[in-house]
CSV table of C-alpha atoms in Angstrom, one decimal:
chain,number,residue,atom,x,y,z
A,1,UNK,CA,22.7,-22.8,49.6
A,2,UNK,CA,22.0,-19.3,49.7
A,3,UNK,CA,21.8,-17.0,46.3
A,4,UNK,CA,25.1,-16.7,43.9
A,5,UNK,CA,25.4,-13.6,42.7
A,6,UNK,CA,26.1,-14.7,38.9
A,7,UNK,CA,27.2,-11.3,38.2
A,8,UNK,CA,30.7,-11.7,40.0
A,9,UNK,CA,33.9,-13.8,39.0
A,10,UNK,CA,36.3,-15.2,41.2
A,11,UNK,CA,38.4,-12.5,39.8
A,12,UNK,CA,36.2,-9.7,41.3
A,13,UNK,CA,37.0,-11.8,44.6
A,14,UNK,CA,40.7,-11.5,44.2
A,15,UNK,CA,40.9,-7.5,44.8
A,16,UNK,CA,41.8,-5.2,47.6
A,17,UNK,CA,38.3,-3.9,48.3
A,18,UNK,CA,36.3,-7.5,47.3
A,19,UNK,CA,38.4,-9.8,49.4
A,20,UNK,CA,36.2,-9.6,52.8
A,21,UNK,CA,33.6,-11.0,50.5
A,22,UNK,CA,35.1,-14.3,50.0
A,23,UNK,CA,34.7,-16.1,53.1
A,24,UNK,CA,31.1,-15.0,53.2
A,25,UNK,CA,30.6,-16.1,49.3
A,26,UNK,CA,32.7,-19.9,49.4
A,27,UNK,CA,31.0,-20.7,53.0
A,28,UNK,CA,27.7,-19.9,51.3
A,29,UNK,CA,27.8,-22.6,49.1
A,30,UNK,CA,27.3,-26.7,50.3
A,31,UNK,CA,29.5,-28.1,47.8
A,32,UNK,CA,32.4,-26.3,49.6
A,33,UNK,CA,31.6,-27.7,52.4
A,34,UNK,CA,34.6,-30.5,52.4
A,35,UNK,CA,37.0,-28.2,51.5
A,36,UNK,CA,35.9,-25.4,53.9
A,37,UNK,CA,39.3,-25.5,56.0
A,38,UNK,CA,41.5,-25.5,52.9
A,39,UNK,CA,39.7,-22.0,51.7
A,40,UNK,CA,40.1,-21.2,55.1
A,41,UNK,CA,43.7,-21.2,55.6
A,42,UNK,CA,44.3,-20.0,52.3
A,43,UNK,CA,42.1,-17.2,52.8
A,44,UNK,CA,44.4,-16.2,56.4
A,45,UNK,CA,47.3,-16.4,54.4
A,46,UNK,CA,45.7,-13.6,52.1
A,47,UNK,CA,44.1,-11.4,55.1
A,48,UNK,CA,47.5,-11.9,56.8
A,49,UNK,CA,49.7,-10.6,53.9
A,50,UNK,CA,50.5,-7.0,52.7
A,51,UNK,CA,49.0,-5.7,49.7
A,52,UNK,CA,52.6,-5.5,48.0
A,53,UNK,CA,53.2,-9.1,48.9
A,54,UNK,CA,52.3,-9.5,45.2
A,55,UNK,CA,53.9,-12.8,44.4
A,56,UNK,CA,52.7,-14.3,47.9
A,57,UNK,CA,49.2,-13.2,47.1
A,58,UNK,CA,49.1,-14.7,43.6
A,59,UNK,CA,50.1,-18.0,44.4
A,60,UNK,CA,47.4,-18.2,46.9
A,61,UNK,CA,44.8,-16.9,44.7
A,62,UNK,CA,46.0,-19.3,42.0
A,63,UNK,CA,46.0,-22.4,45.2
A,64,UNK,CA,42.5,-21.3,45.8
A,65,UNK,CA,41.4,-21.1,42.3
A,66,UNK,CA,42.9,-24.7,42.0
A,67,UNK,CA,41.4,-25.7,45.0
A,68,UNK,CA,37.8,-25.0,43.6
A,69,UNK,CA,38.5,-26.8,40.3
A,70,UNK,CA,39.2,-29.9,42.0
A,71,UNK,CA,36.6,-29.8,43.7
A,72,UNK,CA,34.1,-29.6,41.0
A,73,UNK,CA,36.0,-32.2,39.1
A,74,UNK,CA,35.4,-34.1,42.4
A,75,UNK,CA,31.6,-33.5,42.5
A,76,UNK,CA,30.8,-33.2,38.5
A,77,UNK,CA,33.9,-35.2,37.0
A,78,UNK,CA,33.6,-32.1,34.2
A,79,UNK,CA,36.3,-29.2,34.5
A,80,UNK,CA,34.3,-26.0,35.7
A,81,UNK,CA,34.8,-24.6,31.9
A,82,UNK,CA,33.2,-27.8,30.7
A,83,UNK,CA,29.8,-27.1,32.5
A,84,UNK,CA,29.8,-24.0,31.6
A,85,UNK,CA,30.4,-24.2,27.9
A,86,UNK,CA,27.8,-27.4,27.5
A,87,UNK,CA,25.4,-25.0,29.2
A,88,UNK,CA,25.8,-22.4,27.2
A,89,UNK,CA,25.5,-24.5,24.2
A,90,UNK,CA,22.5,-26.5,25.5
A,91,UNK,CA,20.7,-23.0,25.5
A,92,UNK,CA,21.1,-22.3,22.0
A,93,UNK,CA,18.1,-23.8,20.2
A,94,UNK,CA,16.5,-21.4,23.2
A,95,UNK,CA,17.6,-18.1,21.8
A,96,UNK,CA,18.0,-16.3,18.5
A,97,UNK,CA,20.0,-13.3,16.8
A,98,UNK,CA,17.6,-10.4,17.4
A,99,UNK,CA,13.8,-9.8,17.3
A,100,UNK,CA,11.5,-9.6,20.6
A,101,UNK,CA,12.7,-11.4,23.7
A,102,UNK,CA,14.7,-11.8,26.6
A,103,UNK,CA,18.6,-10.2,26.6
A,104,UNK,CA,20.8,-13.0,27.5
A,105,UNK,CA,24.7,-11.8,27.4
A,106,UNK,CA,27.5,-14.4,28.7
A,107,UNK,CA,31.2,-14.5,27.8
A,108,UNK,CA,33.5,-17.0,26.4
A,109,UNK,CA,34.5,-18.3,22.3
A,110,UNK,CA,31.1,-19.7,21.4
A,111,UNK,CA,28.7,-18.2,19.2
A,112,UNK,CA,26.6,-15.2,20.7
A,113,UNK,CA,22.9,-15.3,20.6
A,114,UNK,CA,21.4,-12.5,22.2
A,115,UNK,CA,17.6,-13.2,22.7
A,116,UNK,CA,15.9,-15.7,24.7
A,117,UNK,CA,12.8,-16.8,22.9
A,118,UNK,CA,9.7,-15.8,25.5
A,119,UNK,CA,8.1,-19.3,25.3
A,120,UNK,CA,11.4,-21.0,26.6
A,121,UNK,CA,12.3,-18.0,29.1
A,122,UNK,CA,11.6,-20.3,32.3
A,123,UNK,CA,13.7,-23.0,31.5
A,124,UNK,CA,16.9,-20.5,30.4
A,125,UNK,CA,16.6,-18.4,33.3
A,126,UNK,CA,16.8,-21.3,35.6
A,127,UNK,CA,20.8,-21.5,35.9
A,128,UNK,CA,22.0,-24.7,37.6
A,129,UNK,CA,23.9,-23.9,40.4
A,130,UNK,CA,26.7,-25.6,38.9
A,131,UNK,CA,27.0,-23.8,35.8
A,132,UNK,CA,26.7,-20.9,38.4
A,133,UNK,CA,29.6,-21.6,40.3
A,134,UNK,CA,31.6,-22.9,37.6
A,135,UNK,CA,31.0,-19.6,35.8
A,136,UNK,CA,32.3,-17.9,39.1
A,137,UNK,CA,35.5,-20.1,39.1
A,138,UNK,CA,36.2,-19.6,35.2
A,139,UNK,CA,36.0,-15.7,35.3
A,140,UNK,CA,32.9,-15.6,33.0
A,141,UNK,CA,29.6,-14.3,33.5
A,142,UNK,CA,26.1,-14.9,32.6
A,143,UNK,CA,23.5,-12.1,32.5
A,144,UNK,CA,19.5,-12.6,31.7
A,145,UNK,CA,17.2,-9.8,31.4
A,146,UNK,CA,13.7,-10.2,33.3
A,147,UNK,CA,12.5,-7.9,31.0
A,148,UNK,CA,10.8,-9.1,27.6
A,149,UNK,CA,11.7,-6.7,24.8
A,150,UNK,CA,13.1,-5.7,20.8
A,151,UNK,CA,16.4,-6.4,21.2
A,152,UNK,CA,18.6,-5.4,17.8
A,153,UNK,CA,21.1,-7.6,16.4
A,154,UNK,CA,24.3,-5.6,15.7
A,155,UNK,CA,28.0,-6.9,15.1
């Protein structure tokens, strides 16, 4: 499997000027692999429609989205939203409020911590792939500094 960027959501995938990225970005990753000519047809529907096909286009997106969540219920029998969020939590003990670390920013309802502790930044920064792509499919994002510094707790 080649590098996910875990700064882009499916979403971001979904737009007039990110669209030619897709194919490259779902044949880039193994798991797909199975469901390769599904995304494929789907994704000649899209290139084949008009911009202001806008019902057309969101029924595909929303087949393709649904497409992916089966298929990690298939390989992980966890919704995509479920990896993510027990990752997220997992990480917790990891990081703290404020003080000298690693920034760590990720979206989604549970608790914010914003600091990776430096003695544990190794095993935070080391995303498993499926939290990566399930953070893809459910439109949130993960973000780790490689920088140690103060970081300032603020609401």
């Amino acid at each position: 499997m080649k590098t996910i960027n875990m700064n882009t959501i499916l979403s971001h995938y979904f737009t007039k000027f990110n669209f030619i990225h897709f194919k490259e970005w779902y044949k880039s990753i193994d798991l797909f692999n199975d469901i390769y000519n599904e995304l494929d047809n789907l994704n000649t529907i899209i290139e084949n429609s008009k911009w202001n096909q806008v019902e057309l286009r969101n029924k595909t997106f929303n087949e393709i989205k649904l497409l992916l969540i089966r298929q990690i219920k298939k390989i992980f029998k966890k919704e995509p939203e479920e990896i993510y969020n027990e990752w997220i939590r997992s990480i917790q003990p990891y990081c703290f409020q404020g003080g000298h670390g690693y920034k760590i920013q990720y979206s989604g309802d549970i608790p914010h911590h914003w600091c990776i502790k430096p003695e544990y930044y190794n095993k935070v920064s080391t995303i498993p792939n499926e939290v990566l792509i399930s953070s893809i499919i459910c439109d949130k994002y993960i973000t780790i500094s490689s920088k140690c510094e103060t970081q300032y707790w603020s609401n």
